[in-house]
XYZ file of C-alpha atoms in Angstrom:
712
model
C 90.852 73.254 87.872
C 91.528 76.498 86.528
C 87.952 78.639 86.488
C 88.718 81.819 84.741
C 88.228 82.199 80.549
C 87.486 84.909 78.502
C 83.889 86.242 77.509
C 82.995 89.090 75.342
C 85.440 88.154 72.483
C 85.510 90.814 70.002
C 85.390 93.986 72.291
C 88.290 92.000 74.183
C 90.317 91.607 71.205
C 89.408 95.481 70.272
C 90.709 96.664 73.485
C 93.758 95.486 73.693
C 94.408 96.771 70.339
C 93.170 100.272 70.552
C 91.683 101.046 74.064
C 87.789 100.583 74.253
C 85.807 101.170 70.944
C 83.193 103.702 71.286
C 79.715 102.416 72.109
C 76.188 104.119 71.800
C 73.000 102.728 74.167
C 71.555 100.618 71.873
C 74.370 100.323 69.203
C 75.327 96.662 70.657
C 71.235 95.940 69.949
C 70.485 95.559 73.628
C 68.876 98.891 74.852
C 68.364 96.888 78.108
C 67.647 98.125 81.425
C 71.156 99.210 82.273
C 73.663 100.681 79.572
C 77.380 100.805 79.593
C 79.352 103.064 77.504
C 83.013 102.604 77.440
C 85.280 104.887 75.018
C 88.817 105.173 74.252
C 91.003 105.520 77.222
C 88.115 105.319 79.276
C 88.382 101.263 79.251
C 86.043 100.532 82.339
C 84.277 103.768 82.591
C 80.349 103.662 82.928
C 78.771 106.597 81.327
C 75.122 105.692 81.858
C 72.757 103.386 83.704
C 69.270 102.461 83.815
C 69.229 101.294 87.516
C 65.433 102.403 87.655
C 64.632 100.898 84.322
C 65.193 104.373 83.020
C 68.722 105.547 81.368
C 70.661 107.886 83.908
C 73.620 109.215 84.018
C 75.396 108.026 86.993
C 75.791 111.053 88.883
C 72.010 111.627 88.546
C 71.024 108.285 89.875
C 69.936 108.029 93.851
C 71.127 104.379 93.790
C 74.293 102.865 94.185
C 75.287 100.392 91.667
C 78.144 98.482 90.199
C 78.332 97.765 86.421
C 81.423 95.232 85.171
C 81.763 96.141 81.750
C 82.525 93.568 78.973
C 85.992 95.099 78.648
C 86.397 94.297 82.434
C 85.221 90.934 82.008
C 87.200 90.187 79.339
C 90.262 91.488 80.840
C 90.260 89.933 84.060
C 89.380 86.329 81.885
C 86.352 85.920 84.102
C 84.442 82.589 83.402
C 81.627 82.560 86.282
C 80.405 84.878 88.485
C 82.700 84.039 91.310
C 85.430 85.319 89.272
C 83.807 89.201 89.691
C 82.703 89.400 93.529
C 86.047 91.437 93.782
C 84.906 94.367 91.587
C 81.865 94.848 93.744
C 82.598 96.560 96.971
C 80.636 94.961 99.971
C 80.005 91.572 98.115
C 82.151 88.302 99.145
C 81.703 84.463 98.475
C 79.306 82.645 100.278
C 78.661 79.281 98.472
C 78.186 77.999 95.121
C 76.173 81.249 93.749
C 75.473 82.387 96.657
C 77.118 85.756 98.179
C 76.869 87.914 101.286
C 75.912 91.530 100.399
C 76.093 94.232 102.677
C 76.317 91.546 105.515
C 73.205 89.617 104.205
C 73.123 86.062 102.275
C 71.870 86.951 98.788
C 71.430 83.862 96.381
C 69.013 84.973 93.726
C 69.543 86.051 90.221
C 67.785 88.230 87.562
C 68.337 87.928 83.541
C 67.746 90.854 81.511
C 65.803 92.387 84.379
C 63.217 89.250 84.443
C 63.165 86.832 87.618
C 64.181 83.240 86.867
C 67.588 81.742 86.847
C 68.386 78.896 84.305
C 71.439 78.010 86.656
C 69.288 76.128 89.422
C 70.203 74.458 92.348
C 74.183 74.250 93.050
C 75.173 75.671 89.298
C 77.204 78.764 89.369
C 76.211 81.272 86.443
C 78.510 81.120 83.491
C 79.522 84.299 81.352
C 79.759 83.145 77.833
C 76.945 84.876 76.404
C 76.828 87.786 79.282
C 77.351 91.290 78.056
C 77.463 92.622 81.265
C 76.876 92.428 85.060
C 74.845 94.820 87.384
C 74.688 94.704 91.074
C 71.985 97.128 92.699
C 72.986 97.880 96.108
C 70.337 97.853 98.846
C 66.872 96.876 99.017
C 65.519 96.994 95.113
C 62.019 95.473 95.882
C 60.054 98.397 94.589
C 61.333 97.836 90.953
C 62.079 93.879 91.459
C 59.443 92.657 94.061
C 60.683 89.970 96.223
C 64.573 90.144 96.883
C 67.020 90.412 99.577
C 67.967 93.726 101.294
C 71.612 93.359 100.668
C 71.392 93.673 96.816
C 70.360 92.315 93.475
C 72.438 90.933 90.633
C 71.077 91.067 87.074
C 72.722 89.566 84.262
C 72.563 91.262 80.759
C 73.048 88.684 77.656
C 74.463 89.661 74.679
C 71.821 90.274 72.115
C 71.881 90.207 67.948
C 73.786 93.718 66.202
C 73.310 94.900 63.064
C 77.224 95.318 63.001
C 78.788 92.218 61.839
C 81.356 90.343 64.207
C 82.833 87.123 64.673
C 85.434 85.410 66.612
C 86.730 81.833 67.843
C 89.156 81.114 70.662
C 91.075 77.966 72.059
C 92.357 77.746 75.549
C 94.527 75.359 77.202
C 96.023 75.459 80.418
C 96.870 73.459 84.140
C 94.632 70.603 84.962
C 94.164 69.040 81.528
C 91.903 72.035 80.685
C 91.206 72.689 77.137
C 88.325 74.155 75.188
C 87.055 76.200 72.237
C 84.264 78.950 71.669
C 82.931 80.850 68.678
C 80.535 83.690 68.321
C 78.964 85.421 65.494
C 76.367 88.183 64.905
C 75.489 90.395 62.002
C 73.070 91.727 59.802
C 70.891 89.516 57.294
C 69.468 92.333 55.770
C 68.237 96.187 57.205
C 65.618 94.153 59.444
C 67.200 91.160 60.654
C 70.186 90.550 62.698
C 71.027 87.272 64.083
C 73.497 85.829 66.618
C 74.964 82.508 67.372
C 77.609 81.246 70.079
C 78.810 77.972 70.859
C 81.026 77.512 74.194
C 82.579 73.984 75.611
C 85.427 73.476 78.017
C 86.641 70.408 79.768
C 88.910 70.569 82.703
C 90.244 69.058 86.113
C 88.934 70.906 89.456
C 91.530 71.089 92.220
C 90.028 68.666 94.288
C 90.482 64.865 94.080
C 88.410 63.532 91.055
C 86.326 66.421 90.629
C 86.166 68.016 86.970
C 83.894 70.348 84.924
C 82.938 69.517 81.237
C 80.366 72.395 80.376
C 78.328 73.222 76.833
C 76.747 76.232 76.087
C 74.804 77.066 72.949
C 73.203 80.446 72.393
C 71.577 81.886 69.242
C 69.298 84.968 68.937
C 67.267 87.153 66.355
C 66.484 90.863 66.238
C 63.896 92.160 63.873
C 63.649 96.163 63.658
C 60.002 97.092 62.372
C 60.767 100.677 62.583
C 58.914 101.889 65.738
C 59.527 98.252 67.164
C 62.184 96.135 67.920
C 61.925 92.335 68.338
C 64.464 90.006 70.211
C 64.082 86.513 70.397
C 66.952 84.320 72.409
C 67.527 80.444 72.966
C 69.913 79.024 75.317
C 70.988 75.634 76.217
C 72.747 74.958 79.385
C 74.846 71.245 79.893
C 76.998 71.051 82.696
C 78.750 67.543 83.974
C 80.322 68.014 87.366
C 82.493 65.077 88.262
C 83.086 63.777 91.786
C 80.205 66.535 92.817
C 78.351 68.165 94.837
C 81.452 69.742 96.597
C 81.282 70.629 100.482
C 84.482 72.166 102.043
C 87.017 70.587 104.145
C 87.154 70.363 108.061
C 89.079 72.817 109.726
C 90.308 73.079 113.476
C 89.901 75.456 116.060
C 92.004 78.073 114.538
C 90.424 77.633 111.016
C 93.364 75.323 109.527
C 92.292 72.785 106.998
C 92.596 69.030 108.640
C 93.330 67.561 105.282
C 95.112 68.996 101.915
C 93.083 71.292 100.186
C 92.596 68.908 97.488
C 91.113 66.379 99.446
C 87.611 65.416 98.420
C 84.559 63.616 100.357
C 83.018 62.474 97.091
C 83.629 59.140 95.637
C 85.151 59.033 91.921
C 81.712 57.889 90.716
C 79.700 60.734 92.370
C 78.485 63.530 90.315
C 76.012 66.692 89.643
C 75.083 67.186 86.364
C 72.479 70.165 85.368
C 70.556 70.242 81.677
C 68.745 73.699 81.414
C 67.034 74.959 78.317
C 65.747 78.576 78.331
C 63.561 80.562 75.631
C 63.052 84.731 75.706
C 61.675 87.427 73.568
C 61.618 90.903 74.420
C 59.580 93.647 71.967
C 60.464 97.554 72.541
C 58.310 100.031 71.078
C 58.987 103.876 70.603
C 55.557 105.210 69.388
C 56.862 108.568 69.990
C 59.950 110.597 71.014
C 59.081 110.826 74.768
C 57.559 107.333 75.303
C 59.043 103.936 75.397
C 57.398 100.530 76.021
C 58.964 97.367 76.449
C 57.289 93.662 77.114
C 59.006 90.499 77.768
C 58.786 87.133 78.415
C 61.101 83.786 79.213
C 60.525 79.996 79.780
C 63.223 77.726 81.826
C 62.876 74.259 81.588
C 65.944 72.672 83.972
C 66.882 69.581 86.108
C 69.689 68.905 88.264
C 70.647 65.589 88.818
C 73.121 64.603 91.700
C 74.604 61.443 93.344
C 77.059 62.659 96.228
C 78.796 61.403 99.711
C 78.011 64.350 102.287
C 79.868 64.705 105.131
C 77.657 63.916 107.984
C 79.710 63.341 111.314
C 83.478 64.451 112.419
C 85.341 61.525 113.712
C 88.315 60.939 116.106
C 89.296 57.495 115.375
C 92.463 57.436 117.282
C 91.052 58.988 120.269
C 93.985 61.855 120.277
C 91.038 64.672 120.547
C 92.001 65.728 117.054
C 89.169 64.957 114.182
C 90.788 62.589 111.614
C 88.137 61.270 109.441
C 84.405 61.893 108.477
C 81.194 59.317 108.713
C 79.513 59.784 105.312
C 75.927 60.115 103.918
C 75.160 58.738 100.596
C 72.342 61.212 98.883
C 70.302 60.567 95.305
C 68.989 63.836 94.664
C 67.002 65.233 91.582
C 65.268 68.531 90.863
C 63.551 70.204 88.439
C 62.048 73.343 87.816
C 59.615 74.759 84.934
C 59.212 78.633 85.300
C 57.606 81.514 83.475
C 58.513 84.986 83.554
C 56.926 88.231 82.058
C 57.499 92.111 82.562
C 56.746 95.216 80.993
C 57.255 98.907 81.409
C 56.423 102.086 80.045
C 58.592 105.374 80.505
C 57.174 108.801 79.578
C 59.152 111.835 79.490
C 58.402 115.312 79.204
C 60.575 118.625 79.335
C 58.424 121.185 81.511
C 60.608 124.529 80.921
C 64.476 125.559 81.197
C 66.070 123.088 83.596
C 62.504 121.321 84.629
C 61.683 118.143 83.200
C 59.674 115.286 84.685
C 59.715 111.181 83.688
C 57.146 108.508 84.661
C 58.153 104.541 84.991
C 54.951 102.282 85.136
C 55.744 98.464 84.837
C 54.404 95.192 85.965
C 55.877 91.857 86.223
C 54.298 88.174 86.936
C 56.473 84.737 87.108
C 55.711 81.494 87.907
C 57.399 78.159 89.326
C 56.655 74.667 89.560
C 59.563 72.841 91.426
C 59.863 68.796 92.062
C 62.461 67.785 94.269
C 63.418 63.659 94.363
C 65.827 62.542 97.079
C 66.847 59.326 98.855
C 69.742 59.100 101.323
C 71.618 56.273 103.298
C 73.859 57.042 106.466
C 77.015 55.378 106.849
C 78.604 54.408 110.457
C 82.138 55.618 112.270
C 83.301 51.889 110.927
C 82.602 50.259 107.354
C 79.676 48.159 107.304
C 78.434 45.882 104.164
C 75.889 48.324 101.983
C 76.575 51.336 103.989
C 78.921 54.415 103.099
C 82.230 53.973 104.611
C 84.169 56.556 106.664
C 86.735 58.396 105.032
C 90.340 59.593 106.555
C 91.485 63.055 106.165
C 95.177 62.093 105.800
C 95.121 59.443 104.085
C 91.919 58.678 102.382
C 91.056 55.747 100.501
C 88.375 56.047 97.969
C 86.587 53.115 96.263
C 86.192 50.979 99.598
C 82.934 51.109 99.189
C 80.889 50.445 96.161
C 77.291 52.852 96.032
C 76.128 50.675 93.623
C 75.731 48.091 96.319
C 73.841 50.373 98.615
C 70.674 49.592 100.152
C 69.085 52.716 99.557
C 65.536 53.436 100.916
C 62.770 54.480 98.507
C 62.889 58.042 97.533
C 60.639 60.514 98.456
C 59.088 63.560 96.133
C 58.112 66.898 97.133
C 56.300 69.567 95.117
C 56.413 73.657 95.250
C 54.439 76.050 93.344
C 55.415 79.750 93.470
C 53.549 82.711 91.903
C 54.304 86.424 91.817
C 53.068 89.575 90.756
C 53.843 92.880 90.655
C 52.773 96.593 89.811
C 54.867 99.534 90.283
C 54.898 103.608 89.459
C 57.925 105.735 89.818
C 58.374 109.594 89.467
C 61.268 111.512 88.611
C 61.362 115.321 88.967
C 64.488 117.308 88.007
C 64.607 120.880 89.077
C 67.625 122.702 87.953
C 70.417 120.667 89.636
C 67.886 118.533 92.054
C 66.710 115.173 91.219
C 63.897 113.999 93.220
C 62.546 110.278 92.811
C 59.372 108.328 94.450
C 58.265 105.038 93.669
C 55.880 102.573 94.912
C 55.214 98.975 94.418
C 52.339 96.215 95.147
C 53.231 92.757 95.009
C 50.785 89.528 95.624
C 52.165 86.364 96.113
C 51.447 82.772 96.779
C 53.405 79.841 97.882
C 52.330 75.870 97.620
C 54.305 72.979 99.625
C 53.103 69.741 98.508
C 55.024 66.882 100.818
C 55.541 62.965 99.981
C 52.049 62.381 101.801
C 50.281 64.833 99.671
C 49.692 67.532 102.596
C 49.571 70.861 101.262
C 51.002 74.033 103.166
C 50.386 77.219 101.182
C 50.231 80.501 102.041
C 49.205 83.881 100.158
C 49.577 87.644 100.720
C 50.276 91.003 99.675
C 52.803 93.407 100.362
C 53.943 97.168 99.487
C 57.486 98.580 98.952
C 58.799 102.021 98.302
C 61.825 104.062 97.086
C 62.453 108.011 97.849
C 65.687 109.480 96.395
C 67.016 112.604 96.125
C 69.982 113.941 93.901
C 71.931 117.423 94.047
C 74.093 118.003 91.475
C 77.145 120.152 93.504
C 78.663 120.553 90.009
C 78.734 119.013 86.764
C 81.358 116.584 87.967
C 80.241 115.932 91.737
C 77.039 115.119 93.312
C 75.423 114.215 96.353
C 72.713 111.697 96.797
C 70.421 109.948 99.423
C 67.895 107.615 99.781
C 65.370 105.229 101.604
C 64.124 101.625 100.018
C 62.395 98.719 101.633
C 62.172 95.177 100.657
C 59.913 91.947 101.530
C 60.743 88.380 101.464
C 57.805 85.507 102.062
C 58.881 82.977 104.544
C 59.122 79.353 102.687
C 55.820 77.659 102.038
C 56.983 74.696 104.320
C 57.612 77.345 107.101
C 53.715 78.373 107.299
C 52.281 75.081 109.048
C 49.635 75.875 111.265
C 50.882 73.287 113.877
C 54.443 75.119 113.623
C 52.456 78.705 114.762
C 52.074 79.818 111.079
C 51.267 81.504 108.555
C 53.956 84.098 109.231
C 54.162 87.651 107.462
C 56.892 88.317 105.222
C 60.801 89.467 106.219
C 60.908 93.153 105.515
C 63.666 95.381 105.212
C 64.592 99.249 104.914
C 67.742 101.310 104.172
C 68.472 104.912 104.664
C 71.888 105.620 102.635
C 73.622 108.768 101.461
C 76.722 109.605 99.529
C 78.617 111.415 96.913
C 79.415 110.468 93.332
C 81.971 112.140 90.996
C 83.787 112.188 87.526
C 86.727 114.137 88.018
C 89.260 115.139 85.895
C 87.427 115.577 82.741
C 85.658 112.349 83.777
C 88.912 110.118 83.959
C 88.306 109.639 87.646
C 84.805 108.152 88.359
C 84.195 107.567 92.314
C 81.044 106.449 94.457
C 81.195 106.638 98.399
C 78.196 105.320 100.058
C 77.281 105.024 103.704
C 74.130 103.221 104.655
C 72.421 101.484 107.529
C 69.710 98.540 106.596
C 67.354 96.843 109.016
C 65.971 93.537 108.438
C 62.705 92.515 110.568
C 60.366 89.690 111.275
C 63.125 86.894 110.784
C 61.530 83.216 111.688
C 63.684 81.873 114.306
C 62.637 78.708 117.085
C 60.273 79.492 119.580
C 61.568 79.586 122.903
C 58.500 78.016 124.152
C 59.555 74.981 122.115
C 55.653 72.943 121.416
C 53.100 74.864 123.997
C 50.478 73.168 121.755
C 51.808 69.590 122.272
C 51.176 68.748 118.774
C 54.727 67.352 118.409
C 55.865 69.907 116.028
C 58.169 72.719 117.633
C 56.963 76.276 116.663
C 58.626 79.315 115.151
C 58.278 83.192 115.919
C 58.541 85.641 113.421
C 60.321 88.583 116.004
C 63.916 89.160 114.980
C 66.035 91.834 113.760
C 69.194 92.485 112.350
C 70.975 95.409 111.652
C 73.593 96.313 108.731
C 75.893 99.484 108.591
C 78.503 100.267 106.386
C 80.267 102.236 103.916
C 81.262 101.080 100.392
C 83.870 102.916 98.255
C 84.289 102.317 94.143
C 86.721 103.964 92.076
C 87.229 103.609 88.106
C 90.252 105.855 87.022
C 92.288 106.282 83.935
C 95.557 107.374 85.568
C 96.714 107.643 82.046
C 95.928 107.236 78.529
C 97.219 103.771 78.656
C 96.807 103.094 82.605
C 93.518 102.140 84.285
C 93.156 101.167 87.958
C 89.563 99.744 89.706
C 89.540 99.907 93.336
C 86.690 98.778 95.483
C 86.508 98.885 99.742
C 83.950 97.906 101.651
C 83.045 98.022 105.781
C 80.672 96.217 106.967
C 78.938 95.438 110.560
C 75.965 93.204 110.706
C 74.587 92.800 114.022
C 71.277 91.044 115.561
C 69.385 93.599 117.259
C 66.410 91.811 118.190
C 65.870 87.826 119.012
C 63.990 85.653 120.795
C 67.024 84.760 123.018
C 69.799 86.191 124.326
C 72.272 83.438 122.460
C 70.469 85.032 119.000
C 71.108 81.343 117.575
C 67.972 80.956 116.281
C 68.237 83.466 113.301
C 69.419 81.721 110.095
C 73.065 82.431 109.077
C 73.673 84.074 112.653
C 75.811 82.136 115.089
C 76.830 82.780 118.937
C 77.181 87.000 119.854
C 74.646 87.908 117.334
C 77.619 88.097 114.264
C 76.353 86.708 110.619
C 78.179 83.810 108.869
C 80.783 84.928 106.110
C 80.196 88.508 106.669
C 83.751 90.158 106.529
C 84.243 93.215 108.284
C 86.604 94.749 105.689
C 86.874 93.594 102.305
C 89.396 95.187 99.315
C 89.427 94.455 95.543
C 91.521 95.798 92.879
C 92.585 95.560 88.812
C 95.061 97.316 87.096
C 95.939 97.483 83.744
C 98.948 99.080 81.675
C 98.817 98.573 77.571
C 101.997 99.326 75.508
C 100.089 100.175 72.129
C 103.337 100.300 69.749
C 104.090 96.751 71.105
C 100.827 95.313 71.111
C 101.127 94.417 74.936
C 99.315 94.622 78.082
C 100.041 93.680 81.173
C 97.352 93.552 84.311
C 97.598 92.629 87.943
C 94.780 92.316 90.621
C 94.321 91.524 94.270
C 91.414 90.578 96.587
C 91.565 90.647 100.147
C 88.681 89.640 102.603
C 88.971 89.929 106.729
C 88.339 87.497 108.982
C 85.075 85.975 109.200
C 82.950 82.956 111.196
C 81.364 79.954 109.773
C 77.709 78.830 110.301
C 79.282 76.582 113.314
C 81.022 79.622 114.846
C 84.395 78.657 113.562
C 87.115 81.248 112.533
C 87.233 81.542 108.575
C 90.930 83.041 108.267
C 91.506 86.296 106.160
C 93.239 86.188 102.751
C 95.098 88.263 100.427
C 95.672 86.965 97.031
C 96.667 88.327 93.265
C 96.445 87.607 89.830
C 97.921 88.343 86.751
C 97.687 88.332 83.157
C 100.072 89.218 79.895
C 98.220 89.998 76.464
C 99.850 90.180 73.310
C 97.650 91.617 70.098
C 98.370 92.227 66.624
C 95.626 92.465 63.799
C 93.193 89.911 64.207
C 95.018 87.633 66.429
C 95.718 88.002 70.097
C 97.046 85.911 73.164
C 96.716 85.972 76.503
C 98.461 84.154 79.384
C 96.744 84.170 82.698
C 98.023 82.970 86.261
C 95.414 82.678 89.036
C 96.274 82.900 92.882
C 100.373 83.473 91.631
C 101.710 83.029 95.069
C 99.947 79.811 95.712
C 98.385 80.809 99.118
C 96.334 78.085 100.868
C 93.112 79.896 102.088
C 89.593 79.508 102.917
C 87.200 80.994 100.366
C 84.381 80.961 102.963
C 83.110 79.029 105.973
C 79.941 76.432 105.913
C 79.844 74.518 109.265
C 81.758 71.887 111.328
C 80.992 68.718 109.451
C 81.062 70.525 106.133
C 83.967 72.583 106.595
C 85.169 75.705 104.720
C 85.430 76.335 101.079
C 88.999 76.218 99.978
C 90.222 78.495 97.475
C 91.748 77.251 94.156
C 95.663 76.490 94.043
C 98.004 78.407 91.725
C 96.767 77.472 88.020
C 97.211 78.988 84.584
C 95.988 78.565 81.257
C 96.803 80.146 77.325
C 93.847 81.861 75.478
C 94.459 82.366 71.691
C 91.835 84.408 69.888
C 91.136 85.520 66.409
C 88.620 88.291 65.031
C 87.183 87.553 61.509
């Protein structure tokens, strides 16, 4: 029902009471790749990033990067990743954990700089144990290997601290929402510090019968060994989603829903359950003042079970030319993933002379993933039939008319996949007065194997190189011009490498040219970034117009396509007064097919007729503003999210929307209370489009919650 909750608990309470507490890099025990420093009155400002895995002041970096601080996440009451997209120019919701980034669909997430996501399948990352969220815009292949060219998410987790803090919170809201969370961190002695946290929430979702019961346990220990520091962590995630997996709601030719926005295609007994365990360790060593080393590893063991009804065919039961029902398919599915991920970096820096310095980064990463998928499905008819899924009306849905326990399900089939990735990279940064020049290269090896239910193995292995060149000119201390060229690659899926279908195929590649200006004006109170970019994505896999020239019964594919994305991103974080802050993001994007095997451009993934990309808005605007009255302990906040017209995968219009959220917070001593209202005007809208039978994903109706917190 309501999706937003508070994270960063102790930071949130301190922020409300006195602005933002000063925090220097490393004080929170993290010391991770991208470091954010908040200061009094500069609530959402980013003082330092390590976007290239080296700590860098934003004005000295040639990369465009958005960092969402703990203060911003807490103030917005963000519960999961979907709550944050308004704060990132060029990023909008696509489906589940997937987004559209600078025109391209992006679905992969990194945690603490390592590949591997504990939220597999159709789960959305939760934010309870997240300290900050980073989004690196454009191709990030030189540092992170295989990735989409639109950008890359990196979630930085909370670490143990030598400073004691503890907090507890309770929440209650509309939709029978209730929950509680608690976390504590602090020193055992001068060497050891610990962290523990627990989060539980149960709530109804807006769709009929749908619900979300989530449990997240988080623990960690840090050992300060002098020149070395070791941090170990463990997470346990359990998520039970009732009447899921959720698709959208069918729409008419004008993009309007054919059913109430609470309509659900699932039966009450349907579900999606996630179980995930992650173990992580990181060793940091600083043998000298100018040399820093780190090595990290993570193990993830996750599974997702789901039984649900999939909309399969739209029906016009009364023959009036308007769809009024849907035939359904019942799916019984299991996904299991076991993965390992490792990475290491060495950063060497030297001051050569006055105004001249150099830094060198050398690193590696290695990851494996073994996945199992078991599935069985049964398709129903346009009319009810014994032992088959029955159709469901839009206007007057009758649930429990058919019993999944009586379905004559066919035998399940199991497929396996094995993925191996390893990469080595080298980057040099040279500073000459007000000029900063960056050059980097990476080489990757990859191997993918798909094992079909009949035991047939289809595999492919290969290598690729990616590059990054950047230049920054510090026009003044508070103004800089930047430009960069960067590349990316994505291996084709192992299933697509079948020689009978024309495989094997070389990876899809991407490259970007970007330039812009960054500022920190008015003594740093106004921080802004404007970027103009052009991204080309090449060698996309699409259907061969010749069909099956060999006559082997399998239609061929061809890697030929090219897509060009052009756009402008604007990001502003401003302290309008000591008590009034504002963040504003705007993006313009035009993504088009520039080469294809067919004039219709309809064979490239996520592209529909005319070469337009699904769920890629031309214009996107987001803002968040907060005004506090310290003497009264009050803070008032208002946010807005505008997304322009888009199209779905079936070329149906996805209408524009503009929604508003707000909150009122009161804090006194260790207590704070927040009232949050989402979709204040209760607007009915589609958050994104899917396909004709799956419909558009409806945005959530108006909802509210109250959260009470106490700091010990």
